Amino acid sequence: MQPNIHRGQLFWASCFALLVTSLSFGIRAGLLDTWGTEFNLSKSELGTIAASAFWGFPLAVIIGGMVVDIIGMKKLLVMAFVFHLLGILLTIFANGYWTLYVSTLLIGIANGTVEAACNPLVAATFPDNKTTKLNHFHLWFPGGIVIGTLIVLVFNKMGIGWKVQVGTMLVPTLIYGYLFSRLTFPVTERIAAGVSTGEMYKSLLNPLYLFMMVCMFGTAITELFTNQWIDVLLRNVTSNAILILTLTTGVMVIGRGLAEPVVHRFSPQGVLLLSAVFSALGIYLLGHTSGNMIFVGALVFGIGVCYFWPTMLGFVSENLPRTGAVGLNFMGGAGMFAVSLYMMFIGGHYDELLAQKLPAGADLKLYNEAAPGSEMAVVMAEAKKAAGPEILNTTLIIPVILIVAFTGLVIYMRGRKKAQQLVPVNA
């Protein structure tokens, strides 16, 4: 590490940048229904708006991953700052579907650019402890969601409008923009190791890497879709749906903060298997229980998804280092791309389920617009109460598949480790 590289300051600036990313998730999760009411948007339209962040993210993270070695991590983070600033301001002044769509897309591009620069930055800054430091860095994602959902909850209680809630994201945005502007950055690990560009791209065809990318589809959907839509899906099941997200992400903050002993005890692949088991159990409890048991489900689910994202990246960085920054960023892009597709599919499917549970021939839009307390509103509430858990049941299939996949990964890595131990020292 170069003597003028301040590891601690770079790490904390990265954490502030990720905080903006996570605040956008937490605040948006609490505002989807508010936007639906204020701008007369269907669940399908809300799903498309929310999905735009997940389109922008993979676009930025993949392109960023391809150019980060060329232009450097600092320039990428300046771009992230500009996109965050534009996206937040456009959201504050939004007046309908398209402005919300474009502003959310811009924030998604900013979020992806942060991920494209900060993941390789953390890996390059802490080469001897990558999985643990990536977990510590990524604790600011659930941490920001906790802060964001509490902002929505408290500000709503105080009667403070959603535009001010969105405006709170400007504070950490300006902080990380200032910090990164004055710090010196290291080169990426791939550049430092002298791995050629051709060798890096060739490494992306490694079967183990391709397997992990497919698994990233499932881990990302399990974590991010469920967290993003929990308020919509369970609002009519419990009066404290947004607190479920707060509890889940609170558990994730604590878990990622304690990542070092967990990762060292179970290995990254062992942690991924346990995560899939707890995620499946948590989603099952969320979809099949009521009352206080829903909060038990949220606790179990939080334990499950806690280590997914950073440990997937850490596994690739440690076991497939020649894939470089592109390997890390393609993983993140693949995950967000999968979430965007799933959200669009689920948004339409949710509207279909609602229509099925309303009287024959009912106009879904009229029921959505029904005055609170009216007969149509009561019927709509019952339809939502039944439809939400059905969506969770559909999503439950994904972590169940991951249990099988990660069981295979544990067996494979155990066999690979034994094979390496059998290789003679002078071979």
CSV table of C-alpha atoms in Angstrom, one decimal:
chain,number,residue,atom,x,y,z
A,1,MET,CA,0.0,0.0,0.0
A,2,GLN,CA,1.4,3.4,-1.0
A,3,PRO,CA,2.3,5.6,2.0
A,4,ASN,CA,-0.1,8.4,0.9
A,5,ILE,CA,-3.1,6.1,0.8
A,6,HIS,CA,-5.2,6.7,3.9
A,7,ARG,CA,-7.1,3.3,4.2
A,8,GLY,CA,-9.4,4.4,7.1
A,9,GLN,CA,-10.5,7.6,5.3
A,10,LEU,CA,-11.1,5.9,2.0
A,11,PHE,CA,-13.1,3.2,3.8
A,12,TRP,CA,-15.3,5.7,5.6
A,13,ALA,CA,-15.9,7.8,2.5
A,14,SER,CA,-17.0,4.5,0.8
A,15,CYS,CA,-19.4,3.9,3.7
A,16,PHE,CA,-21.0,7.3,3.2
A,17,ALA,CA,-21.4,6.6,-0.5
A,18,LEU,CA,-23.1,3.3,0.2
A,19,LEU,CA,-25.2,5.0,2.9
A,20,VAL,CA,-26.8,7.2,0.1
A,21,THR,CA,-27.5,4.0,-1.9
A,22,SER,CA,-29.2,2.3,1.0
A,23,LEU,CA,-31.1,5.4,2.1
A,24,SER,CA,-32.6,5.5,-1.4
A,25,PHE,CA,-33.8,1.9,-0.9
A,26,GLY,CA,-35.2,2.5,2.6
A,27,ILE,CA,-36.9,5.7,1.9
A,28,ARG,CA,-38.4,4.5,-1.4
A,29,ALA,CA,-39.7,1.3,0.2
A,30,GLY,CA,-41.7,3.5,2.6
A,31,LEU,CA,-42.9,5.9,-0.1
A,32,LEU,CA,-44.2,3.5,-2.8
A,33,ASP,CA,-47.7,3.4,-1.5
A,34,THR,CA,-47.6,7.2,-0.8
A,35,TRP,CA,-46.6,7.8,-4.5
A,36,GLY,CA,-49.3,5.4,-5.6
A,37,THR,CA,-51.9,7.4,-3.8
A,38,GLU,CA,-50.6,10.9,-4.6
A,39,PHE,CA,-50.0,10.2,-8.3
A,40,ASN,CA,-52.7,7.6,-8.8
A,41,LEU,CA,-50.3,4.8,-9.8
A,42,SER,CA,-51.1,1.1,-10.1
A,43,LYS,CA,-49.0,-1.6,-8.4
A,44,SER,CA,-47.7,-2.4,-11.9
A,45,GLU,CA,-46.5,1.2,-12.4
A,46,LEU,CA,-45.0,1.3,-8.9
A,47,GLY,CA,-43.2,-2.0,-9.7
A,48,THR,CA,-41.8,-0.5,-12.9
A,49,ILE,CA,-40.7,2.7,-11.1
A,50,ALA,CA,-39.0,0.6,-8.4
A,51,ALA,CA,-37.5,-1.6,-11.0
A,52,SER,CA,-35.9,1.3,-12.8
A,53,ALA,CA,-33.3,1.6,-10.0
A,54,PHE,CA,-32.5,-2.0,-10.6
A,55,TRP,CA,-32.1,-1.4,-14.3
A,56,GLY,CA,-29.8,1.6,-13.7
A,57,PHE,CA,-27.7,-0.2,-11.2
A,58,PRO,CA,-26.6,-3.1,-13.5
A,59,LEU,CA,-26.0,-0.7,-16.4
A,60,ALA,CA,-23.7,1.4,-14.3
A,61,VAL,CA,-22.0,-1.4,-12.4
A,62,ILE,CA,-21.2,-3.4,-15.6
A,63,ILE,CA,-20.0,-0.4,-17.6
A,64,GLY,CA,-18.1,0.9,-14.5
A,65,GLY,CA,-16.5,-2.5,-14.0
A,66,MET,CA,-15.2,-2.4,-17.5
A,67,VAL,CA,-13.7,1.1,-17.3
A,68,VAL,CA,-12.6,1.3,-13.6
A,69,ASP,CA,-9.1,0.0,-14.4
A,70,ILE,CA,-8.8,2.5,-17.2
A,71,ILE,CA,-10.1,5.8,-15.7
A,72,GLY,CA,-9.6,4.9,-12.0
A,73,MET,CA,-12.0,4.6,-9.1
A,74,LYS,CA,-11.9,8.3,-8.2
A,75,LYS,CA,-13.4,9.5,-11.5
A,76,LEU,CA,-16.2,6.9,-11.2
A,77,LEU,CA,-17.1,8.2,-7.7
A,78,VAL,CA,-17.2,11.8,-9.0
A,79,MET,CA,-19.7,10.5,-11.6
A,80,ALA,CA,-21.7,8.7,-8.9
A,81,PHE,CA,-21.9,12.0,-6.9
A,82,VAL,CA,-23.3,13.9,-9.9
A,83,PHE,CA,-25.9,11.2,-10.6
A,84,HIS,CA,-27.0,11.0,-7.0
A,85,LEU,CA,-27.4,14.8,-6.8
A,86,LEU,CA,-29.5,14.9,-10.0
A,87,GLY,CA,-31.6,11.9,-9.1
A,88,ILE,CA,-32.4,13.2,-5.6
A,89,LEU,CA,-33.3,16.7,-6.8
A,90,LEU,CA,-35.5,15.4,-9.6
A,91,THR,CA,-37.3,13.1,-7.1
A,92,ILE,CA,-38.0,16.0,-4.9
A,93,PHE,CA,-39.6,18.0,-7.8
A,94,ALA,CA,-41.4,15.0,-9.3
A,95,ASN,CA,-44.9,15.5,-10.6
A,96,GLY,CA,-45.9,12.0,-11.8
A,97,TYR,CA,-45.0,8.7,-13.3
A,98,TRP,CA,-42.2,9.7,-15.7
A,99,THR,CA,-40.4,12.1,-13.4
A,100,LEU,CA,-40.4,9.4,-10.7
A,101,TYR,CA,-39.2,6.9,-13.2
A,102,VAL,CA,-36.3,9.0,-14.5
A,103,SER,CA,-35.2,10.2,-11.1
A,104,THR,CA,-35.2,6.6,-9.7
A,105,LEU,CA,-33.3,5.5,-12.8
A,106,LEU,CA,-30.6,8.2,-12.2
A,107,ILE,CA,-30.3,7.2,-8.5
A,108,GLY,CA,-30.0,3.5,-9.7
A,109,ILE,CA,-27.1,4.6,-12.0
A,110,ALA,CA,-25.5,6.4,-9.2
A,111,ASN,CA,-25.9,3.4,-6.9
A,112,GLY,CA,-24.3,1.1,-9.4
A,113,THR,CA,-21.4,3.5,-10.0
A,114,VAL,CA,-20.8,3.5,-6.2
A,115,GLU,CA,-20.8,-0.3,-6.2
A,116,ALA,CA,-18.5,-0.4,-9.3
A,117,ALA,CA,-15.9,1.7,-7.6
A,118,CYS,CA,-16.2,0.9,-3.9
A,119,ASN,CA,-16.1,-2.9,-4.1
A,120,PRO,CA,-12.7,-3.0,-5.8
A,121,LEU,CA,-11.6,-0.1,-3.7
A,122,VAL,CA,-12.3,-2.0,-0.5
A,123,ALA,CA,-10.7,-5.2,-1.9
A,124,ALA,CA,-7.6,-3.3,-3.0
A,125,THR,CA,-7.3,-1.4,0.3
A,126,PHE,CA,-7.6,-4.5,2.5
A,127,PRO,CA,-6.1,-7.3,0.4
A,128,ASP,CA,-5.4,-9.5,3.4
A,129,ASN,CA,-9.0,-9.5,4.8
A,130,LYS,CA,-11.3,-9.0,1.8
A,131,THR,CA,-14.5,-10.9,2.8
A,132,THR,CA,-14.6,-9.5,6.3
A,133,LYS,CA,-14.0,-5.9,5.1
A,134,LEU,CA,-16.6,-6.2,2.3
A,135,ASN,CA,-19.1,-7.4,5.0
A,136,HIS,CA,-18.2,-4.4,7.2
A,137,PHE,CA,-18.6,-2.1,4.2
A,138,HIS,CA,-21.9,-3.6,3.2
A,139,LEU,CA,-23.3,-3.3,6.7
A,140,TRP,CA,-24.0,0.3,5.6
A,141,PHE,CA,-26.5,-1.0,3.1
A,142,PRO,CA,-28.9,-2.4,5.7
A,143,GLY,CA,-27.8,0.3,8.1
A,144,GLY,CA,-29.0,3.0,5.6
A,145,ILE,CA,-32.3,1.1,5.1
A,146,VAL,CA,-32.9,1.2,8.9
A,147,ILE,CA,-32.2,4.9,8.9
A,148,GLY,CA,-34.3,5.4,5.8
A,149,THR,CA,-37.3,3.5,7.1
A,150,LEU,CA,-37.1,5.3,10.5
A,151,ILE,CA,-37.0,8.7,8.6
A,152,VAL,CA,-40.2,7.7,6.8
A,153,LEU,CA,-41.9,6.5,10.0
A,154,VAL,CA,-40.9,9.5,12.2
A,155,PHE,CA,-41.4,12.1,9.6
A,156,ASN,CA,-44.8,10.7,8.7
A,157,LYS,CA,-45.8,10.8,12.4
A,158,MET,CA,-44.6,14.4,12.6
A,159,GLY,CA,-46.6,15.3,9.4
A,160,ILE,CA,-43.4,16.1,7.4
A,161,GLY,CA,-43.9,15.5,3.7
A,162,TRP,CA,-42.1,12.9,1.6
A,163,LYS,CA,-40.1,15.5,-0.4
A,164,VAL,CA,-38.3,16.5,2.8
A,165,GLN,CA,-37.7,12.8,3.5
A,166,VAL,CA,-36.0,12.4,0.1
A,167,GLY,CA,-34.1,15.6,0.7
A,168,THR,CA,-32.3,14.1,3.7
A,169,MET,CA,-30.2,12.0,1.3
A,170,LEU,CA,-28.4,15.2,0.2
A,171,VAL,CA,-26.5,15.3,3.5
A,172,PRO,CA,-24.4,12.1,3.1
A,173,THR,CA,-24.2,12.7,-0.7
A,174,LEU,CA,-22.4,16.0,-0.1
A,175,ILE,CA,-20.2,14.4,2.6
A,176,TYR,CA,-18.9,11.6,0.4
A,177,GLY,CA,-18.5,13.9,-2.6
A,178,TYR,CA,-16.2,16.2,-0.5
A,179,LEU,CA,-14.2,13.3,1.1
A,180,PHE,CA,-13.4,11.5,-2.2
A,181,SER,CA,-12.4,14.8,-3.9
A,182,ARG,CA,-9.5,15.2,-1.5
A,183,LEU,CA,-8.2,11.6,-1.1
A,184,THR,CA,-5.6,9.7,-3.1
A,185,PHE,CA,-6.7,6.3,-4.4
A,186,PRO,CA,-4.8,3.0,-4.9
A,187,VAL,CA,-4.8,1.1,-8.2
A,188,THR,CA,-7.1,-1.9,-8.5
A,189,GLU,CA,-5.8,-5.3,-7.5
A,190,ARG,CA,-5.8,-6.5,-11.1
A,191,ILE,CA,-3.5,-3.7,-12.1
A,192,ALA,CA,-1.3,-4.2,-9.0
A,193,ALA,CA,-0.9,-7.9,-9.8
A,194,GLY,CA,-0.1,-7.3,-13.4
A,195,VAL,CA,-3.0,-9.5,-14.7
A,196,SER,CA,-3.7,-8.6,-18.4
A,197,THR,CA,-7.0,-7.4,-19.6
A,198,GLY,CA,-7.4,-10.5,-21.8
A,199,GLU,CA,-6.6,-12.8,-19.0
A,200,MET,CA,-9.2,-11.1,-16.8
A,201,TYR,CA,-12.0,-11.5,-19.3
A,202,LYS,CA,-11.0,-15.1,-20.0
A,203,SER,CA,-11.3,-15.8,-16.3
A,204,LEU,CA,-15.0,-14.8,-16.4
A,205,LEU,CA,-15.6,-18.0,-18.4
A,206,ASN,CA,-14.4,-20.1,-15.4
A,207,PRO,CA,-17.3,-22.6,-14.7
A,208,LEU,CA,-17.1,-21.7,-10.9
A,209,TYR,CA,-17.5,-18.0,-11.7
A,210,LEU,CA,-20.5,-18.7,-14.0
A,211,PHE,CA,-22.1,-20.8,-11.3
A,212,MET,CA,-21.7,-18.0,-8.7
A,213,MET,CA,-23.2,-15.5,-11.1
A,214,VAL,CA,-26.3,-17.6,-11.5
A,215,CYS,CA,-26.5,-18.0,-7.8
A,216,MET,CA,-26.2,-14.2,-7.5
A,217,PHE,CA,-29.5,-14.0,-9.4
A,218,GLY,CA,-31.2,-15.8,-6.5
A,219,THR,CA,-29.4,-14.2,-3.6
A,220,ALA,CA,-30.1,-10.7,-4.9
A,221,ILE,CA,-33.8,-11.4,-5.5
A,222,THR,CA,-34.2,-13.1,-2.1
A,223,GLU,CA,-32.7,-10.1,-0.3
A,224,LEU,CA,-33.5,-7.0,-2.3
A,225,PHE,CA,-37.0,-7.8,-3.7
A,226,THR,CA,-38.3,-8.9,-0.3
A,227,ASN,CA,-36.9,-5.9,1.5
A,228,GLN,CA,-38.1,-3.5,-1.1
A,229,TRP,CA,-41.7,-4.8,-1.3
A,230,ILE,CA,-42.3,-5.8,2.3
A,231,ASP,CA,-44.3,-2.7,3.1
A,232,VAL,CA,-46.5,-3.2,0.0
A,233,LEU,CA,-47.0,-7.0,0.6
A,234,LEU,CA,-47.7,-7.0,4.3
A,235,ARG,CA,-49.2,-3.6,5.0
A,236,ASN,CA,-52.7,-5.1,5.2
A,237,VAL,CA,-51.5,-8.1,7.3
A,238,THR,CA,-49.9,-6.0,10.0
A,239,SER,CA,-50.1,-2.3,10.9
A,240,ASN,CA,-46.3,-2.2,11.4
A,241,ALA,CA,-45.2,-3.5,8.0
A,242,ILE,CA,-42.4,-0.9,7.6
A,243,LEU,CA,-41.1,-2.0,11.1
A,244,ILE,CA,-40.6,-5.5,9.7
A,245,LEU,CA,-38.1,-4.0,7.2
A,246,THR,CA,-36.4,-2.0,10.0
A,247,LEU,CA,-36.1,-5.2,12.2
A,248,THR,CA,-34.7,-7.3,9.2
A,249,THR,CA,-32.1,-4.7,8.3
A,250,GLY,CA,-31.2,-4.1,11.9
A,251,VAL,CA,-30.3,-7.7,12.2
A,252,MET,CA,-28.2,-7.4,9.0
A,253,VAL,CA,-26.3,-4.5,10.4
A,254,ILE,CA,-25.3,-6.5,13.5
A,255,GLY,CA,-24.5,-9.6,11.6
A,256,ARG,CA,-22.3,-7.9,9.1
A,257,GLY,CA,-20.5,-6.1,11.9
A,258,LEU,CA,-19.7,-9.5,13.4
A,259,ALA,CA,-18.7,-11.1,10.1
A,260,GLU,CA,-15.1,-11.9,10.8
A,261,PRO,CA,-15.6,-14.7,13.3
A,262,VAL,CA,-18.6,-16.1,11.4
A,263,VAL,CA,-16.7,-16.2,8.0
A,264,HIS,CA,-13.6,-17.7,9.6
A,265,ARG,CA,-15.6,-20.4,11.4
A,266,PHE,CA,-17.8,-21.6,8.6
A,267,SER,CA,-15.9,-20.4,5.4
A,268,PRO,CA,-17.6,-18.2,2.8
A,269,GLN,CA,-19.4,-21.2,1.1
A,270,GLY,CA,-20.6,-22.5,4.5
A,271,VAL,CA,-22.0,-19.1,5.3
A,272,LEU,CA,-23.8,-18.9,2.0
A,273,LEU,CA,-25.5,-22.3,2.7
A,274,LEU,CA,-26.6,-21.3,6.1
A,275,SER,CA,-27.9,-18.0,4.7
A,276,ALA,CA,-30.0,-19.8,2.2
A,277,VAL,CA,-31.6,-22.1,4.9
A,278,PHE,CA,-32.4,-19.1,7.2
A,279,SER,CA,-33.7,-17.0,4.2
A,280,ALA,CA,-36.1,-19.8,3.2
A,281,LEU,CA,-37.4,-20.3,6.7
A,282,GLY,CA,-37.8,-16.5,7.2
A,283,ILE,CA,-39.8,-16.0,4.0
A,284,TYR,CA,-42.0,-19.0,5.0
A,285,LEU,CA,-42.7,-17.5,8.4
A,286,LEU,CA,-43.5,-14.0,6.9
A,287,GLY,CA,-46.0,-15.6,4.5
A,288,HIS,CA,-47.6,-18.1,6.8
A,289,THR,CA,-47.9,-16.4,10.2
A,290,SER,CA,-49.6,-13.4,11.7
A,291,GLY,CA,-49.3,-11.2,14.8
A,292,ASN,CA,-46.0,-11.2,16.6
A,293,MET,CA,-44.8,-14.3,14.8
A,294,ILE,CA,-44.3,-12.1,11.7
A,295,PHE,CA,-41.6,-10.3,13.6
A,296,VAL,CA,-40.0,-13.6,14.4
A,297,GLY,CA,-40.0,-14.3,10.6
A,298,ALA,CA,-38.4,-10.9,10.0
A,299,LEU,CA,-35.7,-11.8,12.5
A,300,VAL,CA,-35.0,-15.1,10.9
A,301,PHE,CA,-35.1,-13.6,7.4
A,302,GLY,CA,-32.6,-10.9,8.4
A,303,ILE,CA,-30.2,-13.5,9.7
A,304,GLY,CA,-30.6,-15.3,6.4
A,305,VAL,CA,-29.9,-12.5,3.9
A,306,CYS,CA,-27.4,-10.8,6.2
A,307,TYR,CA,-24.3,-12.2,4.6
A,308,PHE,CA,-25.5,-12.9,1.0
A,309,TRP,CA,-24.3,-9.9,-1.0
A,310,PRO,CA,-20.8,-9.2,0.6
A,311,THR,CA,-20.0,-12.9,1.0
A,312,MET,CA,-20.8,-13.7,-2.7
A,313,LEU,CA,-18.4,-10.9,-3.7
A,314,GLY,CA,-15.8,-12.0,-1.1
A,315,PHE,CA,-16.0,-15.6,-2.3
A,316,VAL,CA,-15.3,-14.4,-5.9
A,317,SER,CA,-12.5,-12.0,-4.9
A,318,GLU,CA,-10.7,-14.6,-2.8
A,319,ASN,CA,-11.2,-17.7,-5.0
A,320,LEU,CA,-11.3,-16.1,-8.5
A,321,PRO,CA,-9.0,-13.1,-8.1
A,322,ARG,CA,-8.0,-13.0,-11.8
A,323,THR,CA,-11.6,-11.9,-12.6
A,324,GLY,CA,-10.6,-8.5,-11.1
A,325,ALA,CA,-12.9,-5.5,-10.7
A,326,VAL,CA,-14.9,-6.7,-13.7
A,327,GLY,CA,-15.6,-10.0,-12.0
A,328,LEU,CA,-16.9,-8.3,-8.8
A,329,ASN,CA,-19.0,-5.8,-10.8
A,330,PHE,CA,-20.5,-8.3,-13.2
A,331,MET,CA,-21.7,-10.2,-10.1
A,332,GLY,CA,-23.4,-7.1,-8.7
A,333,GLY,CA,-24.8,-6.2,-12.1
A,334,ALA,CA,-26.2,-9.7,-12.6
A,335,GLY,CA,-27.9,-9.6,-9.2
A,336,MET,CA,-29.5,-6.2,-9.8
A,337,PHE,CA,-30.6,-7.1,-13.3
A,338,ALA,CA,-32.3,-10.2,-12.0
A,339,VAL,CA,-34.1,-8.1,-9.3
A,340,SER,CA,-35.3,-5.6,-11.9
A,341,LEU,CA,-36.8,-8.4,-14.1
A,342,TYR,CA,-38.4,-10.1,-11.0
A,343,MET,CA,-39.9,-6.8,-9.8
A,344,MET,CA,-41.5,-6.1,-13.2
A,345,PHE,CA,-42.9,-9.7,-13.3
A,346,ILE,CA,-44.1,-9.5,-9.7
A,347,GLY,CA,-45.7,-6.1,-10.1
A,348,GLY,CA,-47.9,-7.4,-12.9
A,349,HIS,CA,-48.6,-10.7,-11.1
A,350,TYR,CA,-49.6,-8.9,-7.9
A,351,ASP,CA,-52.2,-6.8,-9.9
A,352,GLU,CA,-53.5,-10.1,-11.4
A,353,LEU,CA,-53.8,-11.7,-7.9
A,354,LEU,CA,-55.7,-8.6,-6.7
A,355,ALA,CA,-58.1,-8.7,-9.7
A,356,GLN,CA,-58.8,-12.4,-9.0
A,357,LYS,CA,-59.7,-11.7,-5.4
A,358,LEU,CA,-62.1,-8.8,-6.3
A,359,PRO,CA,-65.7,-9.4,-7.4
A,360,ALA,CA,-66.0,-10.6,-11.0
A,361,GLY,CA,-65.6,-7.8,-13.5
A,362,ALA,CA,-64.3,-5.4,-10.9
A,363,ASP,CA,-62.2,-2.5,-12.2
A,364,LEU,CA,-58.9,-2.7,-10.3
A,365,LYS,CA,-58.2,1.0,-10.8
A,366,LEU,CA,-61.5,2.0,-9.2
A,367,TYR,CA,-60.9,-0.2,-6.2
A,368,ASN,CA,-57.4,1.3,-5.8
A,369,GLU,CA,-58.9,4.8,-5.8
A,370,ALA,CA,-61.8,4.0,-3.4
A,371,ALA,CA,-62.2,6.3,-0.5
A,372,PRO,CA,-60.9,5.0,2.9
A,373,GLY,CA,-63.6,3.3,4.9
A,374,SER,CA,-65.8,2.6,1.8
A,375,GLU,CA,-67.1,-0.8,1.0
A,376,MET,CA,-64.8,-1.0,-2.1
A,377,ALA,CA,-61.8,0.0,0.1
A,378,VAL,CA,-62.6,-2.7,2.6
A,379,VAL,CA,-62.8,-5.3,-0.2
A,380,MET,CA,-59.5,-4.1,-1.6
A,381,ALA,CA,-57.8,-4.3,1.7
A,382,GLU,CA,-58.9,-8.0,2.1
A,383,ALA,CA,-57.6,-8.7,-1.4
A,384,LYS,CA,-54.2,-7.2,-0.6
A,385,LYS,CA,-54.1,-9.2,2.7
A,386,ALA,CA,-54.5,-12.4,0.7
A,387,ALA,CA,-52.3,-11.5,-2.2
A,388,GLY,CA,-49.2,-10.4,-0.3
A,389,PRO,CA,-48.4,-13.8,1.3
A,390,GLU,CA,-49.0,-15.5,-2.1
A,391,ILE,CA,-46.2,-13.4,-3.6
A,392,LEU,CA,-43.9,-14.4,-0.7
A,393,ASN,CA,-44.8,-18.1,-1.4
A,394,THR,CA,-43.7,-17.6,-5.0
A,395,THR,CA,-40.4,-16.0,-3.9
A,396,LEU,CA,-39.8,-18.8,-1.3
A,397,ILE,CA,-38.9,-21.1,-4.2
A,398,ILE,CA,-35.7,-19.2,-4.9
A,399,PRO,CA,-33.9,-19.7,-1.5
A,400,VAL,CA,-35.0,-23.4,-1.6
A,401,ILE,CA,-33.1,-23.8,-4.9
A,402,LEU,CA,-30.2,-21.9,-3.4
A,403,ILE,CA,-30.0,-24.4,-0.5
A,404,VAL,CA,-29.4,-27.2,-3.1
A,405,ALA,CA,-26.9,-25.1,-5.1
A,406,PHE,CA,-24.8,-24.0,-2.0
A,407,THR,CA,-24.8,-27.6,-0.7
A,408,GLY,CA,-23.1,-28.5,-3.9
A,409,LEU,CA,-20.7,-25.6,-3.6
A,410,VAL,CA,-19.7,-26.7,-0.1
A,411,ILE,CA,-19.0,-30.2,-1.3
A,412,TYR,CA,-17.0,-29.0,-4.3
A,413,MET,CA,-14.9,-26.6,-2.3
A,414,ARG,CA,-14.1,-29.3,0.2
A,415,GLY,CA,-13.0,-31.6,-2.5
A,416,ARG,CA,-10.9,-28.9,-4.2
A,417,LYS,CA,-9.2,-28.1,-0.8
A,418,LYS,CA,-8.4,-31.8,-0.3
A,419,ALA,CA,-7.0,-32.0,-3.9
A,420,GLN,CA,-4.8,-29.0,-3.3
A,421,GLN,CA,-3.5,-30.5,0.0
A,422,LEU,CA,-2.5,-33.7,-1.9
A,423,VAL,CA,-0.4,-31.9,-4.5
A,424,PRO,CA,3.3,-32.4,-3.7
A,425,VAL,CA,5.1,-29.2,-2.6
A,426,ASN,CA,7.7,-29.5,-5.4
A,427,ALA,CA,5.1,-30.2,-8.0
